[in-house]
C-alpha cells in the first residue's frame, strides 16, 4: 500500500510539474518562435545582418497584414507576441534576440504594461527599467538598439477600467525619447504621425479598434517611419 501511495504521489508531482512548466512557457512565450529561431540560426544571415523587431501584438500582427513588406526586407525578423508586457519580452530577450545574432533590435513595448495585462499594476519606473535592461543586454552582445514609441491610444477595449491611458503613454514616450537622446540611440516615433484629436487616440484612419493598426496604418505610417530610421542597416 505504501509503495502504491508513493507511485501515486510521484505521478501527481510529475503532472503538477508538467502543468507548471506549461503555464510558465505560456507566460514567457519562449516556445512561440523556438522552431523558427532554430532554422534561422542554422541559416546564413543576410549580408547586411538581421534586424529583430521585438514587440507585442502590434509587431505580431504586422507580417500577416503586410507580408510583402517582410518579403521585400528579409533582414527584418518579427518577434512579436500578442498580449505581452515588457516583463515577458525581457524574459525571452535572449532566445528571440541575442541568440539570433542580429546587427540590431527594434524594441516596441508598453501598451500592455499600461493595460496591466496579467494583473501586474502599471508602474512606469518598472516598465522603463525593463526597457533599460533589454538595452543593456543588447549592448553587451554588440547589438545596436532602436527604441520606438508606444502607439497612441485613448482607451483599451479589453481593459476599459484603465484610466489616464493617453497621459501614461505620453509620459512613458517622453522618458524613452529622452533616454534615447542622452545615450545616442535612435528613437523611432510612431506616435506623432498616428495620434489624433484632443483625446490623443490612434487616428481612426489607421485603426478599427483604437489600438492596433490596420494595413493602412502599417503601410502608410509605420513602414516608412521604420525604414527611414534603420536605413543605414537596410542599405548596408
Short mmCIF file of C-alpha atoms in Angstrom, two decimals:
data_model
loop_
_atom_site.label_atom_id
_atom_site.label_comp_id
_atom_site.label_asym_id
_atom_site.label_seq_id
_atom_site.Cartn_x
_atom_site.Cartn_y
_atom_site.Cartn_z
CA UNK A 1 0.00 0.00 0.00
CA UNK A 2 2.86 2.37 0.91
CA UNK A 3 4.58 1.60 -2.43
CA UNK A 4 1.37 2.27 -4.33
CA UNK A 5 0.87 5.54 -2.49
CA UNK A 6 4.45 6.57 -3.36
CA UNK A 7 3.87 5.86 -7.04
CA UNK A 8 0.67 7.90 -7.00
CA UNK A 9 2.44 10.76 -5.24
CA UNK A 10 5.28 10.73 -7.77
CA UNK A 11 2.85 10.66 -10.68
CA UNK A 12 0.88 13.54 -9.19
CA UNK A 13 4.08 15.52 -8.67
CA UNK A 14 5.14 14.89 -12.27
CA UNK A 15 1.77 16.09 -13.54
CA UNK A 16 1.99 19.16 -11.33
CA UNK A 17 5.48 19.96 -12.60
CA UNK A 18 4.37 19.47 -16.21
CA UNK A 19 1.40 21.77 -15.70
CA UNK A 20 3.62 24.33 -14.02
CA UNK A 21 6.17 24.17 -16.84
CA UNK A 22 3.38 24.53 -19.41
CA UNK A 23 1.97 27.57 -17.63
CA UNK A 24 5.42 29.11 -17.34
CA UNK A 25 6.12 28.52 -21.03
CA UNK A 26 2.78 30.07 -21.97
CA UNK A 27 3.65 33.14 -19.90
CA UNK A 28 7.18 33.61 -21.28
CA UNK A 29 6.28 32.77 -24.88
CA UNK A 30 9.74 31.31 -25.41
CA UNK A 31 8.33 28.34 -27.33
CA UNK A 32 6.43 30.55 -29.80
CA UNK A 33 9.41 31.13 -32.09
CA UNK A 34 11.65 28.25 -30.99
CA UNK A 35 11.42 26.29 -34.25
CA UNK A 36 11.74 29.40 -36.40
CA UNK A 37 14.71 30.58 -34.36
CA UNK A 38 16.43 27.21 -34.77
CA UNK A 39 16.01 27.43 -38.55
CA UNK A 40 17.35 30.99 -38.61
CA UNK A 41 20.39 30.10 -36.53
CA UNK A 42 21.15 27.24 -38.93
CA UNK A 43 20.78 29.53 -41.98
CA UNK A 44 23.35 32.12 -43.09
CA UNK A 45 22.17 35.63 -42.25
CA UNK A 46 21.65 38.24 -44.98
CA UNK A 47 24.87 40.04 -45.89
CA UNK A 48 23.78 43.15 -44.01
CA UNK A 49 22.70 41.14 -40.96
CA UNK A 50 19.38 40.57 -39.26
CA UNK A 51 17.25 43.21 -37.54
CA UNK A 52 14.86 41.84 -34.92
CA UNK A 53 11.56 43.60 -34.31
CA UNK A 54 10.66 42.79 -30.71
CA UNK A 55 7.18 43.65 -29.55
CA UNK A 56 3.62 42.79 -28.67
CA UNK A 57 0.54 42.32 -30.89
CA UNK A 58 1.35 45.43 -32.92
CA UNK A 59 4.50 43.66 -34.08
CA UNK A 60 2.88 40.22 -34.03
CA UNK A 61 0.12 41.19 -36.50
CA UNK A 62 2.40 43.10 -38.85
CA UNK A 63 3.63 40.18 -41.04
CA UNK A 64 0.13 38.86 -41.69
CA UNK A 65 -1.18 42.33 -42.53
CA UNK A 66 1.73 43.24 -44.82
CA UNK A 67 3.57 40.09 -45.95
CA UNK A 68 5.02 41.85 -48.96
CA UNK A 69 6.91 44.26 -46.68
CA UNK A 70 8.77 41.43 -44.99
CA UNK A 71 9.36 39.68 -48.31
CA UNK A 72 10.92 42.91 -49.58
CA UNK A 73 13.06 43.24 -46.43
CA UNK A 74 14.23 39.74 -45.47
CA UNK A 75 16.62 41.27 -42.93
CA UNK A 76 13.65 42.04 -40.70
CA UNK A 77 12.82 39.31 -38.19
CA UNK A 78 9.47 39.96 -36.45
CA UNK A 79 9.30 38.63 -32.92
CA UNK A 80 6.03 39.99 -31.55
CA UNK A 81 3.71 38.13 -29.19
CA UNK A 82 0.19 39.39 -28.70
CA UNK A 83 -0.66 40.50 -25.18
CA UNK A 84 2.90 40.56 -23.89
CA UNK A 85 4.28 43.10 -21.46
CA UNK A 86 7.83 44.37 -21.14
CA UNK A 87 8.36 41.83 -18.34
CA UNK A 88 7.72 38.93 -20.71
CA UNK A 89 9.81 40.43 -23.52
CA UNK A 90 12.73 40.80 -21.13
CA UNK A 91 12.48 37.12 -20.17
CA UNK A 92 12.58 35.96 -23.82
CA UNK A 93 15.12 38.53 -24.98
CA UNK A 94 17.95 36.00 -25.17
CA UNK A 95 16.03 33.39 -27.15
CA UNK A 96 14.32 35.78 -29.56
CA UNK A 97 17.04 38.40 -29.95
CA UNK A 98 20.53 37.63 -28.65
CA UNK A 99 20.73 34.04 -29.91
CA UNK A 100 19.85 35.19 -33.45
CA UNK A 101 23.00 37.36 -33.54
CA UNK A 102 21.29 40.33 -35.19
CA UNK A 103 23.04 43.57 -36.03
CA UNK A 104 20.18 45.49 -34.45
CA UNK A 105 16.95 45.21 -32.47
CA UNK A 106 13.92 47.49 -32.51
CA UNK A 107 12.13 47.40 -29.16
CA UNK A 108 8.44 48.33 -29.00
CA UNK A 109 6.59 47.78 -25.75
CA UNK A 110 4.49 49.48 -23.11
CA UNK A 111 0.89 49.21 -24.31
CA UNK A 112 0.16 46.03 -22.38
CA UNK A 113 2.03 47.24 -19.31
CA UNK A 114 -0.33 50.24 -19.19
CA UNK A 115 -3.28 47.88 -19.74
CA UNK A 116 -2.00 45.91 -16.73
CA UNK A 117 -2.11 42.62 -18.60
CA UNK A 118 -1.61 39.65 -16.33
CA UNK A 119 -2.81 41.65 -13.36
CA UNK A 120 0.51 43.45 -12.93
CA UNK A 121 -0.12 47.03 -11.75
CA UNK A 122 1.38 49.62 -14.05
CA UNK A 123 4.45 51.30 -12.59
CA UNK A 124 6.28 53.47 -15.10
CA UNK A 125 9.63 53.01 -13.35
CA UNK A 126 9.34 49.23 -13.68
CA UNK A 127 8.39 49.28 -17.35
CA UNK A 128 11.15 51.74 -18.11
CA UNK A 129 13.56 49.58 -16.10
CA UNK A 130 12.66 46.54 -18.21
CA UNK A 131 13.41 48.55 -21.34
CA UNK A 132 16.78 49.63 -19.93
CA UNK A 133 17.61 46.01 -19.09
CA UNK A 134 16.90 44.97 -22.68
CA UNK A 135 19.06 47.82 -23.96
CA UNK A 136 21.92 46.80 -21.69
CA UNK A 137 21.69 43.12 -22.71
CA UNK A 138 21.70 44.11 -26.38
CA UNK A 139 24.69 46.42 -26.00
CA UNK A 140 26.62 43.78 -24.03
CA UNK A 141 26.17 41.48 -27.03
CA UNK A 142 27.16 44.04 -29.66
CA UNK A 143 23.61 44.58 -30.90
CA UNK A 144 22.58 48.07 -31.98
CA UNK A 145 19.39 49.28 -30.31
CA UNK A 146 16.46 51.27 -31.67
CA UNK A 147 13.75 52.35 -29.24
CA UNK A 148 10.29 53.04 -30.57
CA UNK A 149 7.40 54.97 -29.11
CA UNK A 150 4.27 53.41 -27.73
CA UNK A 151 1.50 53.95 -30.28
CA UNK A 152 -1.25 56.43 -29.34
CA UNK A 153 -4.33 55.10 -27.60
CA UNK A 154 -7.13 56.69 -25.59
CA UNK A 155 -8.93 53.59 -24.34
CA UNK A 156 -8.18 49.88 -24.38
CA UNK A 157 -11.16 47.75 -25.37
CA UNK A 158 -10.02 44.73 -23.32
CA UNK A 159 -9.20 46.86 -20.28
CA UNK A 160 -11.91 49.57 -20.18
CA UNK A 161 -11.31 50.30 -16.49
CA UNK A 162 -7.80 51.59 -17.11
CA UNK A 163 -7.82 55.37 -16.86
CA UNK A 164 -5.36 58.05 -17.90
CA UNK A 165 -4.11 55.87 -20.75
CA UNK A 166 -3.11 58.76 -23.02
CA UNK A 167 -1.27 60.52 -20.19
CA UNK A 168 0.62 57.34 -19.27
CA UNK A 169 1.62 56.76 -22.89
CA UNK A 170 2.80 60.36 -23.25
CA UNK A 171 4.87 60.17 -20.06
CA UNK A 172 6.48 56.84 -20.99
CA UNK A 173 7.24 58.01 -24.53
CA UNK A 174 8.84 61.20 -23.25
CA UNK A 175 11.02 59.19 -20.95
CA UNK A 176 12.06 56.71 -23.65
CA UNK A 177 12.82 59.53 -26.08
CA UNK A 178 14.86 61.45 -23.52
CA UNK A 179 16.88 58.35 -22.63
CA UNK A 180 17.47 57.60 -26.31
CA UNK A 181 18.71 61.13 -26.99
CA UNK A 182 21.01 61.08 -23.97
CA UNK A 183 22.52 57.73 -24.97
CA UNK A 184 22.91 58.09 -28.73
CA UNK A 185 20.05 55.70 -29.53
CA UNK A 186 17.71 56.31 -32.45
CA UNK A 187 14.15 56.93 -31.28
CA UNK A 188 11.50 55.72 -33.71
CA UNK A 189 8.46 57.96 -33.38
CA UNK A 190 5.32 56.17 -34.48
CA UNK A 191 3.24 58.25 -32.08
CA UNK A 192 3.37 61.71 -33.68
CA UNK A 193 2.14 60.75 -37.18
CA UNK A 194 -0.56 58.45 -35.78
CA UNK A 195 -2.09 60.47 -32.93
CA UNK A 196 -5.48 62.11 -33.45
CA UNK A 197 -7.69 64.56 -31.57
CA UNK A 198 -7.63 66.11 -28.15
CA UNK A 199 -8.03 62.70 -26.50
CA UNK A 200 -4.75 61.61 -28.20
CA UNK A 201 -6.31 58.50 -29.71
CA UNK A 202 -4.94 56.38 -32.52
CA UNK A 203 -6.11 58.00 -35.74
CA UNK A 204 -9.31 56.20 -36.87
CA UNK A 205 -7.96 56.30 -40.40
CA UNK A 206 -5.36 53.77 -39.24
CA UNK A 207 -7.31 51.55 -36.83
CA UNK A 208 -10.61 49.80 -36.26
CA UNK A 209 -10.25 49.06 -32.55
CA UNK A 210 -8.32 52.07 -31.27
CA UNK A 211 -5.18 50.07 -30.50
CA UNK A 212 -3.99 48.02 -33.47
CA UNK A 213 -3.02 49.49 -36.84
CA UNK A 214 -4.84 48.45 -39.97
CA UNK A 215 -2.96 47.62 -43.17
CA UNK A 216 -3.11 51.33 -43.99
CA UNK A 217 -1.57 52.18 -40.63
CA UNK A 218 1.33 49.83 -41.23
CA UNK A 219 1.84 50.74 -44.88
CA UNK A 220 1.28 54.49 -44.76
CA UNK A 221 2.94 55.27 -41.44
CA UNK A 222 4.83 52.57 -39.60
CA UNK A 223 6.72 51.06 -42.50
CA UNK A 224 8.06 54.35 -43.88
CA UNK A 225 8.96 55.57 -40.38
CA UNK A 226 10.78 52.31 -39.58
CA UNK A 227 12.69 52.15 -42.85
CA UNK A 228 13.80 55.77 -42.54
CA UNK A 229 15.09 55.11 -39.02
CA UNK A 230 17.03 51.96 -39.88
CA UNK A 231 18.01 52.89 -43.43
CA UNK A 232 21.74 52.51 -42.75
CA UNK A 233 21.32 48.85 -41.73
CA UNK A 234 18.91 48.22 -44.61
CA UNK A 235 21.19 49.93 -47.11
CA UNK A 236 24.34 48.21 -45.91
#
